[in-house]
mmCIF file of C-alpha atoms and ligand atoms in Angstrom:
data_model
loop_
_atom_site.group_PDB
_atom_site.id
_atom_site.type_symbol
_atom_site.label_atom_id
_atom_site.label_comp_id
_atom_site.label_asym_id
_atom_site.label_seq_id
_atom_site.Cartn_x
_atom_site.Cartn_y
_atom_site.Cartn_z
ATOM 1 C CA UNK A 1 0.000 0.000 0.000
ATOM 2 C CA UNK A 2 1.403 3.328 -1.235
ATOM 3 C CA UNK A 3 1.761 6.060 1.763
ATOM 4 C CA UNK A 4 -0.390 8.743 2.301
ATOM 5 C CA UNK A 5 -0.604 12.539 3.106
ATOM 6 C CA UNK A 6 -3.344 11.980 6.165
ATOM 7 C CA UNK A 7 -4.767 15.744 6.809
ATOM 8 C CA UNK A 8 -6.396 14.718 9.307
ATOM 9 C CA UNK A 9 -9.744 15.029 7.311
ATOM 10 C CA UNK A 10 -12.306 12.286 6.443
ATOM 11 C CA UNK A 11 -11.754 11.475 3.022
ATOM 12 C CA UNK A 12 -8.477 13.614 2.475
ATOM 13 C CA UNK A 13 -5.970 10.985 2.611
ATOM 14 C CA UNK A 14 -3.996 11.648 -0.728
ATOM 15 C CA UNK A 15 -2.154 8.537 -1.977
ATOM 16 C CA UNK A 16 1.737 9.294 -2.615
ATOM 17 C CA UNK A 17 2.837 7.946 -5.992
ATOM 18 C CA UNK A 18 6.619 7.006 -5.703
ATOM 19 C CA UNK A 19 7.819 8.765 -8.695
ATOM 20 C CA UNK A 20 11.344 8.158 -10.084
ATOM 21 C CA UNK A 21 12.662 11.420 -9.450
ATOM 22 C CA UNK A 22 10.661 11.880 -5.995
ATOM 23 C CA UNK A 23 9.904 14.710 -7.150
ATOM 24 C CA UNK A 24 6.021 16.160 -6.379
ATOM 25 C CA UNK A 25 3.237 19.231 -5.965
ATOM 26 C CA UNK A 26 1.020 19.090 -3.097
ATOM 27 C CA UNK A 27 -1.699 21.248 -4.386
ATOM 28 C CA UNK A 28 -4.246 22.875 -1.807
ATOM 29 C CA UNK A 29 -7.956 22.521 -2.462
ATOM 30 C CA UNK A 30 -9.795 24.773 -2.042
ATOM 31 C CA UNK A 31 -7.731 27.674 -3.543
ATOM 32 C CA UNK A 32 -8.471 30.284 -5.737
ATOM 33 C CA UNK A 33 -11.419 32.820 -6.390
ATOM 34 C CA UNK A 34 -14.190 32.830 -3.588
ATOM 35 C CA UNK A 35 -17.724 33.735 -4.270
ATOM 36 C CA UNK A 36 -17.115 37.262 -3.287
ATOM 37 C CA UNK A 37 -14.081 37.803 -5.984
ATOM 38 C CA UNK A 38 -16.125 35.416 -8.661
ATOM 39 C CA UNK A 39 -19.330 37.818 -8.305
ATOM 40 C CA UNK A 40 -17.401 41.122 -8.461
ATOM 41 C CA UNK A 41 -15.203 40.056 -11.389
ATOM 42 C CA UNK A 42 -18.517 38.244 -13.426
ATOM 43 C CA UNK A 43 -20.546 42.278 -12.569
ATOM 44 C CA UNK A 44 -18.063 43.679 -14.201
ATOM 45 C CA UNK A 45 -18.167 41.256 -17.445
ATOM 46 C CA UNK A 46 -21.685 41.641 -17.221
ATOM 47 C CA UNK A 47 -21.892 45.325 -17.043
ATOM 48 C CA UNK A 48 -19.670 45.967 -20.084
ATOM 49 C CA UNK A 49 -21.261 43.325 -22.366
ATOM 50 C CA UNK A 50 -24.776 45.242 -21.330
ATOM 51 C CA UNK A 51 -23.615 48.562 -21.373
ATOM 52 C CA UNK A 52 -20.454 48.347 -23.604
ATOM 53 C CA UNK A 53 -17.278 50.101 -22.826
ATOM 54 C CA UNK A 54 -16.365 52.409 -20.918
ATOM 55 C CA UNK A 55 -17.619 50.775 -17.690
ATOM 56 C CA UNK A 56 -15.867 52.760 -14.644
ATOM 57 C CA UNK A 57 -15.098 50.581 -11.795
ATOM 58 C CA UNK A 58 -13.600 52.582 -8.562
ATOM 59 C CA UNK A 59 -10.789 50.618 -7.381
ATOM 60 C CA UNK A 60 -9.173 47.469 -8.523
ATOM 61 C CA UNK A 61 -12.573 45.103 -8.664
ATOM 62 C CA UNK A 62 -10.142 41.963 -6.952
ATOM 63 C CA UNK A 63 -6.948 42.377 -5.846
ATOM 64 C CA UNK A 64 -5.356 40.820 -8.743
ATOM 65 C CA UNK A 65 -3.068 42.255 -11.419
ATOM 66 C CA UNK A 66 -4.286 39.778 -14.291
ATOM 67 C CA UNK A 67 -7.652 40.232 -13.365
ATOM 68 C CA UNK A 68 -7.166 43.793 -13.763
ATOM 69 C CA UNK A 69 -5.229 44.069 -16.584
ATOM 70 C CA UNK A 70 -7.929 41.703 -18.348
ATOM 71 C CA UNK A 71 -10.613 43.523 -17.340
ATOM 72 C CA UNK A 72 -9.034 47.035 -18.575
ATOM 73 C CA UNK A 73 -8.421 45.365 -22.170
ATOM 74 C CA UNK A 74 -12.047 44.413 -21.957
ATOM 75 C CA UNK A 75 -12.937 48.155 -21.826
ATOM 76 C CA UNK A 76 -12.972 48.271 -17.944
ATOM 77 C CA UNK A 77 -11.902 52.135 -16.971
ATOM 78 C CA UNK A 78 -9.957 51.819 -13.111
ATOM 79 C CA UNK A 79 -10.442 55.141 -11.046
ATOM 80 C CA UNK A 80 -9.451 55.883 -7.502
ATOM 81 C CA UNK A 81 -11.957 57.929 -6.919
ATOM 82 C CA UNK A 82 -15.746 58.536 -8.223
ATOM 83 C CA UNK A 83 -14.831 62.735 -9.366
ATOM 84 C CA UNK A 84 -12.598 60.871 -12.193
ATOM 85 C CA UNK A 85 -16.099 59.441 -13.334
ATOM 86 C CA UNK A 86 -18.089 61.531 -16.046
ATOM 87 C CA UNK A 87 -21.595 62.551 -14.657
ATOM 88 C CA UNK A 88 -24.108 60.196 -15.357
ATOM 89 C CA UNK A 89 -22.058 56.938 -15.955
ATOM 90 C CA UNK A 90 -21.773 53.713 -14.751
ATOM 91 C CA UNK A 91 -19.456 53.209 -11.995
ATOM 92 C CA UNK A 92 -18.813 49.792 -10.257
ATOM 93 C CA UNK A 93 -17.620 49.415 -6.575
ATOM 94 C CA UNK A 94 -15.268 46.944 -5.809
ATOM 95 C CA UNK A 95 -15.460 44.024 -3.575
ATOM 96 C CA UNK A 96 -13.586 45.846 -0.687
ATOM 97 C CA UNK A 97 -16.783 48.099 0.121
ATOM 98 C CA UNK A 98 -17.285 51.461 0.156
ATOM 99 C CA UNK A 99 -18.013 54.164 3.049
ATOM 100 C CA UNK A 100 -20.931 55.841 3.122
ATOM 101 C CA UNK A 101 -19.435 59.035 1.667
ATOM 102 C CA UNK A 102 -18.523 57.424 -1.281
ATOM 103 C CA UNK A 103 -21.881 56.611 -2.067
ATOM 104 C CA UNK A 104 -22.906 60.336 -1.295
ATOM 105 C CA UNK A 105 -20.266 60.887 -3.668
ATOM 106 C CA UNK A 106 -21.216 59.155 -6.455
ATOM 107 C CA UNK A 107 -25.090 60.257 -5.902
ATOM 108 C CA UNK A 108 -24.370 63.430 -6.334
ATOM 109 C CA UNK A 109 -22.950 63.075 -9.333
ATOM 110 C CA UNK A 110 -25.763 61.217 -10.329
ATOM 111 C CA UNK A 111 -23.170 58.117 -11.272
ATOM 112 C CA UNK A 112 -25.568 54.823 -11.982
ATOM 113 C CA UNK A 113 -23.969 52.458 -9.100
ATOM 114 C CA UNK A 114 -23.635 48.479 -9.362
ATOM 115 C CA UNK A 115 -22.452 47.694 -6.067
ATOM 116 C CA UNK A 116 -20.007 44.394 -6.333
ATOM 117 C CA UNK A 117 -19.069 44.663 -2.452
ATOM 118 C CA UNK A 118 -18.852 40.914 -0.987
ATOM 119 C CA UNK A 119 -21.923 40.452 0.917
ATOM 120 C CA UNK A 120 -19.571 39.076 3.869
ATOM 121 C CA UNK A 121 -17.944 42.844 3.780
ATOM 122 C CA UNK A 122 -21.185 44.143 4.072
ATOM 123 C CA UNK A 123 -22.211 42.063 7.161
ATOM 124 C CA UNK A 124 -19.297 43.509 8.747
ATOM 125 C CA UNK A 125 -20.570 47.237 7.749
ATOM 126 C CA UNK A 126 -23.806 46.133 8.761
ATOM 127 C CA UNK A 127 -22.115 45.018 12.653
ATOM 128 C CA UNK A 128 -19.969 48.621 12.693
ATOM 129 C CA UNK A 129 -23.372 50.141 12.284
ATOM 130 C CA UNK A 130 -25.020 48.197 14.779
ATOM 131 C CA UNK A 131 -22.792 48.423 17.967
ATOM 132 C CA UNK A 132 -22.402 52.678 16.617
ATOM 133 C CA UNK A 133 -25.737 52.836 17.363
ATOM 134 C CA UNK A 134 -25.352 50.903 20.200
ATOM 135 C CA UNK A 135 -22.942 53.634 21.557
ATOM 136 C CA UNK A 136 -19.993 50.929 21.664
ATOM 137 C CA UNK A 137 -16.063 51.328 21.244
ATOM 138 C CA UNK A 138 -15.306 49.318 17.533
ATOM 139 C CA UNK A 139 -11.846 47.344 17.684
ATOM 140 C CA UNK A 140 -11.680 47.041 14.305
ATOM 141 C CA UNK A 141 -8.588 44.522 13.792
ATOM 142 C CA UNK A 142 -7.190 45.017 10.083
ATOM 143 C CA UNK A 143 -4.328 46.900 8.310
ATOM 144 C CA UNK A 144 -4.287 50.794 8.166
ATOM 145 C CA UNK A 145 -5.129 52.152 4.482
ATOM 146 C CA UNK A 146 -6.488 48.846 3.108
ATOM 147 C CA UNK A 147 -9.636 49.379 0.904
ATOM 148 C CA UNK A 148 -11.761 47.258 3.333
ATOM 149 C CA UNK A 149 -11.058 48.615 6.702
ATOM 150 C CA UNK A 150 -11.572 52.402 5.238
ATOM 151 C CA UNK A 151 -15.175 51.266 4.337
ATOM 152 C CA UNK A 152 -15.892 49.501 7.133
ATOM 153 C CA UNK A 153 -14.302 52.502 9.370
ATOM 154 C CA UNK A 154 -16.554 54.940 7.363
ATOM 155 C CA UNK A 155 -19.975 53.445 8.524
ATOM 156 C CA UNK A 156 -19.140 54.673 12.318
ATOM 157 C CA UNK A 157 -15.744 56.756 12.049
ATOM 158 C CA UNK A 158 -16.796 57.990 15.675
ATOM 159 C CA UNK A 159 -16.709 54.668 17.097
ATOM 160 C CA UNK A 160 -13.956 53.285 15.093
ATOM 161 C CA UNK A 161 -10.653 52.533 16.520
ATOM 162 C CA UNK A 162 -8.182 50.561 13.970
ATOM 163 C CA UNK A 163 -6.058 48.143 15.947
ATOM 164 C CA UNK A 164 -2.966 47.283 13.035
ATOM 165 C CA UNK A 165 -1.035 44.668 14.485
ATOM 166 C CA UNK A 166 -0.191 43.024 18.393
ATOM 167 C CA UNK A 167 1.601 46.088 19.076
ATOM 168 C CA UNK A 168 -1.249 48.811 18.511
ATOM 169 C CA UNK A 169 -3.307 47.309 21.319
ATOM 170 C CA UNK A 170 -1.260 49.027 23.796
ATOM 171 C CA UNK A 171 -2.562 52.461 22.639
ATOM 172 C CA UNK A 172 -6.356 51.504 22.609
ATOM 173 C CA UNK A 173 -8.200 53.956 24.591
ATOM 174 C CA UNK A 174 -12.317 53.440 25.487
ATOM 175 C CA UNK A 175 -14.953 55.391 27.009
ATOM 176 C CA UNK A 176 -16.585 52.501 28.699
ATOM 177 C CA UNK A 177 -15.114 49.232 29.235
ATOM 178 C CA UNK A 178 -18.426 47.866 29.313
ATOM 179 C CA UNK A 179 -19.329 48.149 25.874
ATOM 180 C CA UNK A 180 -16.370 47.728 23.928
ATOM 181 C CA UNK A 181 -16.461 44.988 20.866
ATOM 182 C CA UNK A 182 -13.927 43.703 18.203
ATOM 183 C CA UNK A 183 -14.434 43.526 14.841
ATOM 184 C CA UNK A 184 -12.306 42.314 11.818
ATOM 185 C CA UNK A 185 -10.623 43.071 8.182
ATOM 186 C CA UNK A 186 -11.858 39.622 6.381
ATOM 187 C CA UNK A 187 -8.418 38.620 5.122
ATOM 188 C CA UNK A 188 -6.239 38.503 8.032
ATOM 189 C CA UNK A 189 -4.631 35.088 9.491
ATOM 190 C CA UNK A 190 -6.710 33.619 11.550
ATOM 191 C CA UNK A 191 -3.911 33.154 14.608
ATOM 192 C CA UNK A 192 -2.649 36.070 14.018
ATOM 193 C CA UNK A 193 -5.797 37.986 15.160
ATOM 194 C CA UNK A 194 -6.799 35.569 17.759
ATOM 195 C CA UNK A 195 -3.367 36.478 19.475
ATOM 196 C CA UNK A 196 -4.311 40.355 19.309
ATOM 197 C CA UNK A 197 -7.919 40.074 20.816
ATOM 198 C CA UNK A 198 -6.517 37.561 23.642
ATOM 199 C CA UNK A 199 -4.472 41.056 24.517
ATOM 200 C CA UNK A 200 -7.217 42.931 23.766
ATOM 201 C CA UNK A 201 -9.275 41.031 26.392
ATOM 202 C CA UNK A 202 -6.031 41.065 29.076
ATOM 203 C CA UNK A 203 -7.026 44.497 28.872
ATOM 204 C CA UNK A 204 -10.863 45.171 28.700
ATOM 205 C CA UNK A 205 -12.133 41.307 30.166
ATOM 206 C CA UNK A 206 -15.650 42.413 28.959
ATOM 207 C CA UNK A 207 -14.528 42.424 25.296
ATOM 208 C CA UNK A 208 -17.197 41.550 23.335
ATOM 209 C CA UNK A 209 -16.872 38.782 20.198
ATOM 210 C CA UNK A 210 -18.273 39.830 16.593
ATOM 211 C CA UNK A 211 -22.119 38.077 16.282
ATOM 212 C CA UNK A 212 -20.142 35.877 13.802
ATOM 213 C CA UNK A 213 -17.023 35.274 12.310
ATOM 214 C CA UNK A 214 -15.290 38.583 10.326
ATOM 215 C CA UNK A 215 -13.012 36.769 8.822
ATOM 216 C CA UNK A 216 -14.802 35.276 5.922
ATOM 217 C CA UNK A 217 -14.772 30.957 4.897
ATOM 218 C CA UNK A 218 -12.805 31.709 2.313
ATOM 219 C CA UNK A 219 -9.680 32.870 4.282
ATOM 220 C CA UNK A 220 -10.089 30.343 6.925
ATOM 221 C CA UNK A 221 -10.364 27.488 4.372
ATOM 222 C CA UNK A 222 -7.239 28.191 2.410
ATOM 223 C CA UNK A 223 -5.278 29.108 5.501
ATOM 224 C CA UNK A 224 -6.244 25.459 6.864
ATOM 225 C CA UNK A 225 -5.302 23.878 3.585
ATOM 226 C CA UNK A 226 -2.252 25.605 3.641
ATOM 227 C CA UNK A 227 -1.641 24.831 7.229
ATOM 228 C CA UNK A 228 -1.698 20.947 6.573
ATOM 229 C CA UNK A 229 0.552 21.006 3.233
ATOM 230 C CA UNK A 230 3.046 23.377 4.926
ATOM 231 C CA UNK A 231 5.027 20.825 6.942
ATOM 232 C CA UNK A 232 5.339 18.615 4.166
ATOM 233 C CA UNK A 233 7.190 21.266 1.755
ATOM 234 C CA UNK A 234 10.347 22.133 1.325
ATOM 235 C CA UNK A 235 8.830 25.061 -0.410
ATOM 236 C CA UNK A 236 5.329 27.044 -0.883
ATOM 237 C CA UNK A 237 4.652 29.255 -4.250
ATOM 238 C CA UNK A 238 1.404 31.167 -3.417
ATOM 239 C CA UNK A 239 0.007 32.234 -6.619
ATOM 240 C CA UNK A 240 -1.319 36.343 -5.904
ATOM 241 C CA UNK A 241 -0.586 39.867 -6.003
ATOM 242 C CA UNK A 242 1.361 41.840 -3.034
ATOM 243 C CA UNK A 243 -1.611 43.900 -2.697
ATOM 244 C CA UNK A 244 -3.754 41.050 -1.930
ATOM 245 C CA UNK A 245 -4.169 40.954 2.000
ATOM 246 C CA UNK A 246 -5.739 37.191 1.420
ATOM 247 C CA UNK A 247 -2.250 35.983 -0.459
ATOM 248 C CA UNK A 248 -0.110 37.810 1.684
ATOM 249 C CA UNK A 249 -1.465 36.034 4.707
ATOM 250 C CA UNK A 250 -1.275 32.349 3.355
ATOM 251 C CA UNK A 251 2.878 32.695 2.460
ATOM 252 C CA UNK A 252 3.312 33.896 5.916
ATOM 253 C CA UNK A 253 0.780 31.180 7.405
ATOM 254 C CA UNK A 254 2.953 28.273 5.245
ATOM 255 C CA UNK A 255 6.146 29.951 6.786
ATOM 256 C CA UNK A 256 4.353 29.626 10.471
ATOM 257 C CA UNK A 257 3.126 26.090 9.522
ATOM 258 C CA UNK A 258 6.611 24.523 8.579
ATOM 259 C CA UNK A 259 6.908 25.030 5.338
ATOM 260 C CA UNK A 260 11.274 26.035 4.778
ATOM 261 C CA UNK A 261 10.537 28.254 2.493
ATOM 262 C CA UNK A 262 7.264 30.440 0.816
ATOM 263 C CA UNK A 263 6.931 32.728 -2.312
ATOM 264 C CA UNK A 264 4.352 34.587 -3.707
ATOM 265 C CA UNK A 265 3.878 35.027 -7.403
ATOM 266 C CA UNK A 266 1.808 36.523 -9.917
ATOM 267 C CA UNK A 267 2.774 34.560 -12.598
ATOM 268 C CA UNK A 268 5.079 31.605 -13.503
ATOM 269 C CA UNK A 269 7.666 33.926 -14.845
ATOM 270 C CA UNK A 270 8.295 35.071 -11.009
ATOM 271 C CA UNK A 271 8.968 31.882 -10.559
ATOM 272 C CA UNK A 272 12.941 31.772 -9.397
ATOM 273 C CA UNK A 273 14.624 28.224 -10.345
ATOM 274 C CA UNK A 274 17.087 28.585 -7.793
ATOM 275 C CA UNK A 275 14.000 28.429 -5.327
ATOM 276 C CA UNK A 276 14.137 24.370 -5.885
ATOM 277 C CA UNK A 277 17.666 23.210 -5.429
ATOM 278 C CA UNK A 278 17.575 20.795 -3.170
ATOM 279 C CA UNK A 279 13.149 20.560 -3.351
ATOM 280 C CA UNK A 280 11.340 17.539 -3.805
ATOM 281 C CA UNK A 281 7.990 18.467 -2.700
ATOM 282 C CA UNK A 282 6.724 22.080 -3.681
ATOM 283 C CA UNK A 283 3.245 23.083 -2.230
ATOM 284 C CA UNK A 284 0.896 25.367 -4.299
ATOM 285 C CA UNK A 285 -2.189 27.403 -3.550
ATOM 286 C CA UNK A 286 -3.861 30.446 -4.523
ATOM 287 C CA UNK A 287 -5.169 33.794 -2.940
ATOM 288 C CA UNK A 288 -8.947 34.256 -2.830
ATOM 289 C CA UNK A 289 -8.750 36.690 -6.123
ATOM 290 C CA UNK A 290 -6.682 34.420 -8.024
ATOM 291 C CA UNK A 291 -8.045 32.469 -11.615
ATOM 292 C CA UNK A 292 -7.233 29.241 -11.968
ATOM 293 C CA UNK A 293 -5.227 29.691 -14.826
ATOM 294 C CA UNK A 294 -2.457 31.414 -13.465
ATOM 295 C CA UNK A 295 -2.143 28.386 -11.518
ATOM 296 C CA UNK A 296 -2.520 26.183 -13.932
ATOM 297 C CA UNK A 297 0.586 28.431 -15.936
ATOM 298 C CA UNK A 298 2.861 27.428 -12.238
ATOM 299 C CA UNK A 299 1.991 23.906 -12.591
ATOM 300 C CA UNK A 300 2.760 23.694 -15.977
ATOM 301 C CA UNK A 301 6.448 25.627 -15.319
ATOM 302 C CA UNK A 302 6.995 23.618 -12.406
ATOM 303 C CA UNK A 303 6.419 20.312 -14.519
ATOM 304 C CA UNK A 304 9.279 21.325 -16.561
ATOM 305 C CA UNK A 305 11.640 21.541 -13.878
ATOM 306 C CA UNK A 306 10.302 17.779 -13.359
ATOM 307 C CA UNK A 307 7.513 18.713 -10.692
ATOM 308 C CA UNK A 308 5.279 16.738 -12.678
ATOM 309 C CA UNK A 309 3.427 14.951 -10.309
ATOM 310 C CA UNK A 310 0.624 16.524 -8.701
ATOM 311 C CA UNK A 311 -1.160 15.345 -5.633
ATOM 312 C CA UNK A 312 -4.165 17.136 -4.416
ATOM 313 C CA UNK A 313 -4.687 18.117 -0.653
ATOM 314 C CA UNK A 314 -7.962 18.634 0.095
ATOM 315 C CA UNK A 315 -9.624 20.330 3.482
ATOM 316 C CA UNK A 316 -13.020 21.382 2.786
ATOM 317 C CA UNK A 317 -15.493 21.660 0.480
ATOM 318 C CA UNK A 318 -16.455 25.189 -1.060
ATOM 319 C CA UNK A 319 -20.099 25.731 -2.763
ATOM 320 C CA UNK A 320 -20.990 28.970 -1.973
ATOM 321 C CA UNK A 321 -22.370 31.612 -4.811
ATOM 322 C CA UNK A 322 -23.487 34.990 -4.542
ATOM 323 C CA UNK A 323 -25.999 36.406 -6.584
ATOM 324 C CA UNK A 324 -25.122 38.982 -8.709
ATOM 325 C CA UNK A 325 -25.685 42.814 -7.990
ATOM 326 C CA UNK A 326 -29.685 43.769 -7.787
ATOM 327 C CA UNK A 327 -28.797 46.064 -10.960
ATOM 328 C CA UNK A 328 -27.085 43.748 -13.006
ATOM 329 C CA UNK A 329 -29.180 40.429 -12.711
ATOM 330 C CA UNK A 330 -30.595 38.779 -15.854
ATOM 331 C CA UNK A 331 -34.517 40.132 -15.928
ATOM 332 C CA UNK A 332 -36.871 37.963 -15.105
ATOM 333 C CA UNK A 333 -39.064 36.391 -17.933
HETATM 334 S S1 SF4 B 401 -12.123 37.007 0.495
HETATM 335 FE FE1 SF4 B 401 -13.993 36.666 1.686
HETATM 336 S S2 SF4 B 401 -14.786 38.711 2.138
HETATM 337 FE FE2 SF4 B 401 -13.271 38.926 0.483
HETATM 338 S S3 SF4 B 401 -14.473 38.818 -1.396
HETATM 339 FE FE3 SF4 B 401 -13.824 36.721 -0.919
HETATM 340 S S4 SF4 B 401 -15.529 35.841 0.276
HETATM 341 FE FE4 SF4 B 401 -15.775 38.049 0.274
#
């Protein structure tokens, strides 16, 4: 009987084929675009083949350069801000969310919206607003200046208090100790934060937990999956863009996991061969706003430095879809 990778997992034991160079990709499953990133990118598409080009979309829709760059050939027009928008056109927002302002914004330039923020964004909006109405001090855990935590910040910027990192929680100030709660960015490791709101709650005990989790399925599941390649791998190659929070996160959770060494890549030509001297199993996975075929383009490379065999690692199983945007869904007949 051939060994096996045993994740732990019911059903995830992957066979290991004895290959003649031993020689192998541990691929993580699941990977890739999440339903949030798969409905913003598909609004855009949408919007342009119903409303031709220009389509304005504020922000980079995903955090992915391909994406981006395939969207802007498309006829896709990237703004930072909705005063570079004409009056009267169509302007998408991106998955990050938006603050309240921006909306203003963008009404008052009578711009025709198609909001593409990931519902699981907005429930953490919809929380800010709650618990500001609620007259509570926000922890909101996340980095300064990301997209997210600006919109998410702008629904209660009274209440609002960003907490970047273990060593900001020494400067948290509240009015009430009583009614202080922590919220979260979506896309930030998982241990990471649970090590800043166990200092959090050294100092206020009466903390209060989000209603649910902040940070969204799809950054737990491919943290886990990278979790229980990592110690197997000599090496990690994230596929993903530096300015994806979600990417960022799983190279440094394959470092923290054992892996000896991690990478992230937006394509296979960042791919270094000196990365594999002395590597006979590389581990591959994919940030949330990632298409498959840029992974498919690293497997490929990787095959012809004789990393042909590919064995899947598998930890969950991902079927969620979000509907489209209200304004861009097919008419009913
Ligand atoms: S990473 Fe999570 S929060 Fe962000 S778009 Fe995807 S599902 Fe939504």
């Amino acid at each position: 009987m051939p060994p096996t990778v045993n994740m732990g997992i019911p059903g995830a034991s992957t066979p290991l084929v004895d290959t003649p160079t031993g020689k192998r990709v541990l691929l993580a499953e699941p990977r890739g675009y999440c339903a949030g990133v798969d409905r913003a990118v598909e609004t855009v598409e949408r919007a342009l083949e119903k409303h031709g080009a220009p389509v304005y979309v504020r922000h980079e829709i995903v955090h992915n350069r391909h994406v981006v760059d395939t969207l802007a050939k498309a006829g896709a027009v990237f703004v930072d801000e909705t005063d570079e928008v004409p009056e009267g056109a169509i302007v998408v927002f991106s998955a990050h969310g938006v603050a309240p302002s921006v909306h203003q914004s963008a009404a008052e330039r009578e711009l025709q919206v198609i909001d593409a923020t990931c519902p699981l964004v907005t429930k953490v909006h919809n929380e800010a607003k709650r618990y500001a109405r609620d007259d509570y001090d926000i922890l909101l855990i996340g980095h300064e200046g990301h997209e997210e935590v600006i919109g998410t910040a702008g629904e209660a910027p009274e209440h609002v208090q960003l907490v970047d990192g273990p060593d900001a929680v020494a400067a948290v100030t509240v009015r009430d100790e009583n009614k202080v709660v922590w919220l979260s960015q979506t896309t930030l490791s998982v241990d990471e934060t649970m090590d800043i709101v166990e200092r959090l709650r050294q100092r206020f005990p009466k903390l209060q937990d989000p209603p649910s989790d902040d940070i969204c399925y799809a950054t737990q599941n491919r943290q886990t999956a990278v979790k229980a390649m990592a110690p197997e791998c000599q090496l990690v190659i994230v596929v993903g863009s530096r300015n994806s929070s979600n990417s960022v996160r799983l190279v440094e959770v394959a470092r923290g996991a054992g892996a000896a060494s991690a990478h992230l890549v937006d394509y296979a030509d960042d791919i270094d061969p000196a990365w594999l001297d002395q590597v006979t199993t590389v581990g591959v996975t994919s940030g949330a706003s990632v298409p498959e075929v840029l992974v498919r383009g690293v497997l490929e490379r990787l095959a012809d430095y004789g990393f042909g065999v590919v064995q899947q690692v598998t930890t969950a199983n991902e079927t969620l879809v979000f509907a489209l945007p209200r304004e861009i869904r097919p008419a009913r007949h």
